[in-house]
GROMACS .gro file of N, CA, C and O in nm:
model
  340
    1UNK      N    1 -13.738  -2.426   3.978
    1UNK     CA    2 -13.605  -2.482   3.970
    1UNK      C    3 -13.523  -2.410   3.865
    1UNK      O    4 -13.577  -2.363   3.765
    2UNK      N    5 -13.394  -2.406   3.886
    2UNK     CA    6 -13.306  -2.346   3.786
    2UNK      C    7 -13.192  -2.443   3.755
    2UNK      O    8 -13.158  -2.529   3.836
    3UNK      N    9 -13.137  -2.432   3.637
    3UNK     CA   10 -13.025  -2.516   3.596
    3UNK      C   11 -12.897  -2.453   3.646
    3UNK      O   12 -12.859  -2.344   3.605
    4UNK      N   13 -12.827  -2.521   3.736
    4UNK     CA   14 -12.702  -2.468   3.792
    4UNK      C   15 -12.581  -2.503   3.707
    4UNK      O   16 -12.472  -2.455   3.731
    5UNK      N   17 -12.601  -2.590   3.608
    5UNK     CA   18 -12.489  -2.634   3.527
    5UNK      C   19 -12.406  -2.741   3.594
    5UNK      O   20 -12.299  -2.777   3.546
    6UNK      N   21 -12.451  -2.791   3.708
    6UNK     CA   22 -12.376  -2.892   3.782
    6UNK      C   23 -12.367  -3.022   3.702
    6UNK      O   24 -12.459  -3.057   3.629
    7UNK      N   25 -12.256  -3.089   3.714
    7UNK     CA   26 -12.237  -3.217   3.650
    7UNK      C   27 -12.195  -3.318   3.756
    7UNK      O   28 -12.131  -3.281   3.854
    8UNK      N   29 -12.231  -3.442   3.735
    8UNK     CA   30 -12.187  -3.548   3.825
    8UNK      C   31 -12.126  -3.661   3.743
    8UNK      O   32 -12.153  -3.675   3.625
    9UNK      N   33 -12.041  -3.738   3.808
    9UNK     CA   34 -11.978  -3.853   3.744
    9UNK      C   35 -12.054  -3.977   3.785
    9UNK      O   36 -12.071  -4.004   3.904
   10UNK      N   37 -12.103  -4.052   3.686
   10UNK     CA   38 -12.187  -4.169   3.712
   10UNK      C   39 -12.128  -4.292   3.645
   10UNK      O   40 -12.072  -4.283   3.537
   11UNK      N   41 -12.142  -4.405   3.712
   11UNK     CA   42 -12.108  -4.533   3.650
   11UNK      C   43 -12.224  -4.629   3.673
   11UNK      O   44 -12.302  -4.612   3.767
   12UNK      N   45 -12.233  -4.728   3.588
   12UNK     CA   46 -12.339  -4.827   3.604
   12UNK      C   47 -12.296  -4.931   3.707
   12UNK      O   48 -12.177  -4.951   3.731
   13UNK      N   49 -12.391  -4.998   3.764
   13UNK     CA   50 -12.360  -5.101   3.864
   13UNK      C   51 -12.276  -5.214   3.802
   13UNK      O   52 -12.203  -5.282   3.872
   14UNK      N   53 -12.283  -5.232   3.671
   14UNK     CA   54 -12.204  -5.336   3.604
   14UNK      C   55 -12.054  -5.311   3.616
   14UNK      O   56 -11.974  -5.403   3.607
   15UNK      N   57 -12.012  -5.185   3.635
   15UNK     CA   58 -11.870  -5.151   3.645
   15UNK      C   59 -11.813  -5.174   3.785
   15UNK      O   60 -11.692  -5.173   3.803
   16UNK      N   61 -11.898  -5.192   3.885
   16UNK     CA   62 -11.848  -5.209   4.022
   16UNK      C   63 -11.751  -5.325   4.034
   16UNK      O   64 -11.645  -5.311   4.095
   17UNK      N   65 -11.787  -5.437   3.979
   17UNK     CA   66 -11.703  -5.557   3.991
   17UNK      C   67 -11.565  -5.534   3.928
   17UNK      O   68 -11.463  -5.575   3.983
   18UNK      N   69 -11.563  -5.465   3.812
   18UNK     CA   70 -11.435  -5.436   3.746
   18UNK      C   71 -11.346  -5.345   3.831
   18UNK      O   72 -11.224  -5.350   3.820
   19UNK      N   73 -11.407  -5.266   3.918
   19UNK     CA   74 -11.332  -5.178   4.007
   19UNK      C   75 -11.301  -5.242   4.142
   19UNK      O   76 -11.240  -5.181   4.228
   20UNK      N   77 -11.346  -5.366   4.160
   20UNK     CA   78 -11.321  -5.436   4.285
   20UNK      C   79 -11.412  -5.393   4.398
   20UNK      O   80 -11.378  -5.407   4.515
   21UNK      N   81 -11.530  -5.339   4.363
   21UNK     CA   82 -11.625  -5.292   4.464
   21UNK      C   83 -11.753  -5.375   4.463
   21UNK      O   84 -11.786  -5.437   4.361
   22UNK      N   85 -11.823  -5.374   4.575
   22UNK     CA   86 -11.952  -5.440   4.587
   22UNK      C   87 -12.056  -5.338   4.630
   22UNK      O   88 -12.022  -5.236   4.692
   23UNK      N   89 -12.181  -5.364   4.599
   23UNK     CA   90 -12.288  -5.269   4.632
   23UNK      C   91 -12.294  -5.237   4.781
   23UNK      O   92 -12.322  -5.124   4.819
   24UNK      N   93 -12.266  -5.335   4.867
   24UNK     CA   94 -12.275  -5.309   5.011
   24UNK      C   95 -12.160  -5.221   5.063
   24UNK      O   96 -12.161  -5.180   5.179
   25UNK      N   97 -12.063  -5.188   4.979
   25UNK     CA   98 -11.954  -5.098   5.017
   25UNK      C   99 -11.984  -4.952   4.982
   25UNK      O  100 -11.910  -4.863   5.021
   26UNK      N  101 -12.093  -4.928   4.910
   26UNK     CA  102 -12.126  -4.792   4.868
   26UNK      C  103 -12.178  -4.710   4.985
   26UNK      O  104 -12.240  -4.762   5.077
   27UNK      N  105 -12.153  -4.581   4.979
   27UNK     CA  106 -12.204  -4.487   5.078
   27UNK      C  107 -12.340  -4.435   5.034
   27UNK      O  108 -12.370  -4.430   4.914
   28UNK      N  109 -12.421  -4.395   5.128
   28UNK     CA  110 -12.551  -4.336   5.096
   28UNK      C  111 -12.529  -4.191   5.049
   28UNK      O  112 -12.456  -4.116   5.116
   29UNK      N  113 -12.588  -4.152   4.937
   29UNK     CA  114 -12.568  -4.014   4.890
   29UNK      C  115 -12.642  -3.914   4.979
   29UNK      O  116 -12.751  -3.941   5.028
   30UNK      N  117 -12.580  -3.798   5.002
   30UNK     CA  118 -12.643  -3.694   5.082
   30UNK      C  119 -12.733  -3.606   4.996
   30UNK      O  120 -12.818  -3.535   5.049
   31UNK      N  121 -12.715  -3.610   4.865
   31UNK     CA  122 -12.792  -3.527   4.773
   31UNK      C  123 -12.857  -3.617   4.669
   31UNK      O  124 -12.794  -3.707   4.614
   32UNK      N  125 -12.984  -3.594   4.642
   32UNK     CA  126 -13.055  -3.671   4.540
   32UNK      C  127 -13.028  -3.608   4.404
   32UNK      O  128 -13.026  -3.485   4.391
   33UNK      N  129 -13.003  -3.690   4.305
   33UNK     CA  130 -12.984  -3.637   4.170
   33UNK      C  131 -13.091  -3.694   4.079
   33UNK      O  132 -13.148  -3.800   4.105
   34UNK      N  133 -13.118  -3.622   3.973
   34UNK     CA  134 -13.215  -3.665   3.873
   34UNK      C  135 -13.159  -3.639   3.735
   34UNK      O  136 -13.045  -3.592   3.721
   35UNK      N  137 -13.236  -3.666   3.636
   35UNK     CA  138 -13.194  -3.649   3.496
   35UNK      C  139 -13.258  -3.523   3.439
   35UNK      O  140 -13.358  -3.473   3.490
   36UNK      N  141 -13.201  -3.474   3.330
   36UNK     CA  142 -13.254  -3.352   3.269
   36UNK      C  143 -13.394  -3.370   3.216
   36UNK      O  144 -13.468  -3.273   3.202
   37UNK      N  145 -13.435  -3.494   3.187
   37UNK     CA  146 -13.572  -3.517   3.141
   37UNK      C  147 -13.668  -3.541   3.258
   37UNK      O  148 -13.778  -3.590   3.240
   38UNK      N  149 -13.622  -3.505   3.378
   38UNK     CA  150 -13.702  -3.511   3.501
   38UNK      C  151 -13.737  -3.652   3.548
   38UNK      O  152 -13.830  -3.671   3.625
   39UNK      N  153 -13.661  -3.751   3.503
   39UNK     CA  154 -13.679  -3.887   3.553
   39UNK      C  155 -13.578  -3.911   3.664
   39UNK      O  156 -13.473  -3.846   3.668
   40UNK      N  157 -13.606  -4.003   3.756
   40UNK     CA  158 -13.508  -4.031   3.862
   40UNK      C  159 -13.383  -4.098   3.804
   40UNK      O  160 -13.392  -4.171   3.705
   41UNK      N  161 -13.270  -4.073   3.866
   41UNK     CA  162 -13.145  -4.131   3.818
   41UNK      C  163 -13.127  -4.276   3.863
   41UNK      O  164 -13.050  -4.350   3.803
   42UNK      N  165 -13.196  -4.318   3.967
   42UNK     CA  166 -13.182  -4.455   4.016
   42UNK      C  167 -13.047  -4.481   4.080
   42UNK      O  168 -12.978  -4.577   4.048
   43UNK      N  169 -13.008  -4.395   4.172
   43UNK     CA  170 -12.876  -4.405   4.236
   43UNK      C  171 -12.877  -4.514   4.343
   43UNK      O  172 -12.962  -4.514   4.432
   44UNK      N  173 -12.781  -4.606   4.333
   44UNK     CA  174 -12.764  -4.711   4.434
   44UNK      C  175 -12.680  -4.664   4.551
   44UNK      O  176 -12.698  -4.707   4.664
   45UNK      N  177 -12.584  -4.577   4.524
   45UNK     CA  178 -12.493  -4.526   4.626
   45UNK      C  179 -12.379  -4.452   4.560
   45UNK      O  180 -12.377  -4.431   4.439
   46UNK      N  181 -12.283  -4.410   4.642
   46UNK     CA  182 -12.169  -4.332   4.593
   46UNK      C  183 -12.039  -4.388   4.649
   46UNK      O  184 -12.038  -4.460   4.749
   47UNK      N  185 -11.928  -4.354   4.584
   47UNK     CA  186 -11.795  -4.382   4.636
   47UNK      C  187 -11.698  -4.278   4.584
   47UNK      O  188 -11.723  -4.214   4.483
   48UNK      N  189 -11.589  -4.258   4.658
   48UNK     CA  190 -11.486  -4.164   4.616
   48UNK      C  191 -11.380  -4.238   4.535
   48UNK      O  192 -11.342  -4.351   4.568
   49UNK      N  193 -11.332  -4.173   4.431
   49UNK     CA  194 -11.227  -4.230   4.348
   49UNK      C  195 -11.140  -4.120   4.292
   49UNK      O  196 -11.164  -4.001   4.314
   50UNK      N  197 -11.038  -4.159   4.218
   50UNK     CA  198 -10.947  -4.065   4.153
   50UNK      C  199 -10.947  -4.096   4.004
   50UNK      O  200 -10.931  -4.211   3.965
   51UNK      N  201 -10.965  -3.992   3.925
   51UNK     CA  202 -10.958  -4.005   3.779
   51UNK      C  203 -10.826  -3.943   3.736
   51UNK      O  204 -10.794  -3.831   3.775
   52UNK      N  205 -10.749  -4.016   3.656
   52UNK     CA  206 -10.623  -3.967   3.604
   52UNK      C  207 -10.634  -3.950   3.454
   52UNK      O  208 -10.674  -4.043   3.384
   53UNK      N  209 -10.601  -3.832   3.407
   53UNK     CA  210 -10.600  -3.803   3.263
   53UNK      C  211 -10.458  -3.768   3.223
   53UNK      O  212 -10.389  -3.695   3.295
   54UNK      N  213 -10.414  -3.822   3.109
   54UNK     CA  214 -10.278  -3.796   3.063
   54UNK      C  215 -10.279  -3.757   2.916
   54UNK      O  216 -10.352  -3.817   2.837
   55UNK      N  217 -10.200  -3.655   2.885
   55UNK     CA  218 -10.179  -3.615   2.747
   55UNK      C  219 -10.033  -3.573   2.735
   55UNK      O  220  -9.992  -3.477   2.797
   56UNK      N  221  -9.959  -3.649   2.656
   56UNK     CA  222  -9.815  -3.627   2.640
   56UNK      C  223  -9.748  -3.629   2.777
   56UNK      O  224  -9.753  -3.727   2.847
   57UNK      N  225  -9.687  -3.520   2.819
   57UNK     CA  226  -9.615  -3.516   2.946
   57UNK      C  227  -9.698  -3.456   3.060
   57UNK      O  228  -9.648  -3.439   3.171
   58UNK      N  229  -9.823  -3.426   3.033
   58UNK     CA  230  -9.908  -3.364   3.134
   58UNK      C  231 -10.002  -3.468   3.195
   58UNK      O  232 -10.070  -3.541   3.123
   59UNK      N  233 -10.002  -3.477   3.327
   59UNK     CA  234 -10.093  -3.568   3.398
   59UNK      C  235 -10.174  -3.487   3.498
   59UNK      O  236 -10.121  -3.405   3.571
   60UNK      N  237 -10.305  -3.510   3.496
   60UNK     CA  238 -10.396  -3.442   3.588
   60UNK      C  239 -10.471  -3.549   3.666
   60UNK      O  240 -10.525  -3.642   3.607
   61UNK      N  241 -10.473  -3.536   3.800
   61UNK     CA  242 -10.550  -3.626   3.885
   61UNK      C  243 -10.658  -3.546   3.956
   61UNK      O  244 -10.630  -3.439   4.010
   62UNK      N  245 -10.779  -3.599   3.953
   62UNK     CA  246 -10.893  -3.530   4.013
   62UNK      C  247 -10.967  -3.628   4.104
   62UNK      O  248 -10.998  -3.740   4.062
   63UNK      N  249 -10.993  -3.587   4.229
   63UNK     CA  250 -11.074  -3.669   4.319
   63UNK      C  251 -11.220  -3.650   4.280
   63UNK      O  252 -11.265  -3.538   4.260
   64UNK      N  253 -11.292  -3.761   4.268
   64UNK     CA  254 -11.429  -3.758   4.217
   64UNK      C  255 -11.521  -3.836   4.309
   64UNK      O  256 -11.483  -3.941   4.363
   65UNK      N  257 -11.642  -3.786   4.326
   65UNK     CA  258 -11.749  -3.859   4.393
   65UNK      C  259 -11.832  -3.925   4.282
   65UNK      O  260 -11.896  -3.856   4.204
   66UNK      N  261 -11.824  -4.056   4.273
   66UNK     CA  262 -11.897  -4.130   4.170
   66UNK      C  263 -12.033  -4.173   4.222
   66UNK      O  264 -12.044  -4.227   4.332
   67UNK      N  265 -12.136  -4.148   4.143
   67UNK     CA  266 -12.270  -4.198   4.170
   67UNK      C  267 -12.286  -4.328   4.091
   67UNK      O  268 -12.259  -4.331   3.971
   68UNK      N  269 -12.328  -4.433   4.158
   68UNK     CA  270 -12.350  -4.563   4.092
   68UNK      C  271 -12.499  -4.574   4.060
   68UNK      O  272 -12.584  -4.563   4.148
   69UNK      N  273 -12.527  -4.595   3.931
   69UNK     CA  274 -12.665  -4.601   3.884
   69UNK      C  275 -12.712  -4.745   3.871
   69UNK      O  276 -12.637  -4.833   3.830
   70UNK      N  277 -12.838  -4.766   3.905
   70UNK     CA  278 -12.900  -4.898   3.894
   70UNK      C  279 -12.899  -4.944   3.749
   70UNK      O  280 -12.867  -5.056   3.717
   71UNK      N  281 -12.938  -4.856   3.659
   71UNK     CA  282 -12.941  -4.883   3.516
   71UNK      C  283 -12.869  -4.768   3.445
   71UNK      O  284 -12.844  -4.664   3.504
   72UNK      N  285 -12.841  -4.787   3.320
   72UNK     CA  286 -12.781  -4.678   3.243
   72UNK      C  287 -12.633  -4.698   3.220
   72UNK      O  288 -12.576  -4.801   3.252
   73UNK      N  289 -12.573  -4.596   3.164
   73UNK     CA  290 -12.433  -4.604   3.124
   73UNK      C  291 -12.341  -4.529   3.218
   73UNK      O  292 -12.374  -4.503   3.333
   74UNK      N  293 -12.225  -4.494   3.164
   74UNK     CA  294 -12.121  -4.427   3.240
   74UNK      C  295 -12.105  -4.285   3.187
   74UNK      O  296 -12.097  -4.265   3.066
   75UNK      N  297 -12.097  -4.188   3.277
   75UNK     CA  298 -12.083  -4.048   3.239
   75UNK      C  299 -11.972  -3.986   3.324
   75UNK      O  300 -11.981  -3.985   3.447
   76UNK      N  301 -11.868  -3.938   3.260
   76UNK     CA  302 -11.762  -3.866   3.330
   76UNK      C  303 -11.765  -3.721   3.286
   76UNK      O  304 -11.759  -3.692   3.167
   77UNK      N  305 -11.773  -3.629   3.380
   77UNK     CA  306 -11.776  -3.487   3.344
   77UNK      C  307 -11.634  -3.436   3.324
   77UNK      O  308 -11.540  -3.484   3.387
   78UNK      N  309 -11.621  -3.340   3.237
   78UNK     CA  310 -11.491  -3.278   3.212
   78UNK      C  311 -11.469  -3.170   3.317
   78UNK      O  312 -11.550  -3.079   3.331
   79UNK      N  313 -11.359  -3.179   3.391
   79UNK     CA  314 -11.332  -3.078   3.494
   79UNK      C  315 -11.216  -2.987   3.456
   79UNK      O  316 -11.200  -2.882   3.513
   80UNK      N  317 -11.137  -3.028   3.358
   80UNK     CA  318 -11.025  -2.945   3.315
   80UNK      C  319 -10.984  -2.990   3.177
   80UNK      O  320 -10.977  -3.108   3.147
   81UNK      N  321 -10.953  -2.895   3.093
   81UNK     CA  322 -10.903  -2.931   2.960
   81UNK      C  323 -10.753  -2.910   2.957
   81UNK      O  324 -10.698  -2.826   3.028
   82UNK      N  325 -10.686  -2.987   2.875
   82UNK     CA  326 -10.542  -2.976   2.863
   82UNK      C  327 -10.504  -2.857   2.776
   82UNK      O  328 -10.570  -2.826   2.678
   83UNK      N  329 -10.395  -2.791   2.812
   83UNK     CA  330 -10.343  -2.682   2.732
   83UNK      C  331 -10.266  -2.740   2.614
   83UNK      O  332 -10.181  -2.826   2.631
   84UNK      N  333 -10.294  -2.696   2.494
   84UNK     CA  334 -10.233  -2.755   2.375
   84UNK      C  335 -10.100  -2.691   2.338
   84UNK      O  336 -10.043  -2.723   2.236
   85UNK      N  337 -10.048  -2.601   2.419
   85UNK     CA  338  -9.920  -2.534   2.385
   85UNK      C  339  -9.803  -2.621   2.414
   85UNK      O  340  -9.786  -2.687   2.505
   0.00000   0.00000   0.00000
């Protein structure tokens, strides 16, 4: 195996309710993911969402495939940094 540097966006199942989602609305993931320590990630399912980042007058919207984890926290990967000029 090799490290591709891929990142995924994950949320815990506890956040589903706050987003207005239920477990039975999740899609089955087509790709299995794991953790860097070689333990399973415990994915319940996936859903598509939009992440909006704002800094001053700059707004960036990114469509994201979120993996919902049985246990654990929330991880959002950085896909673009803001230009400070």
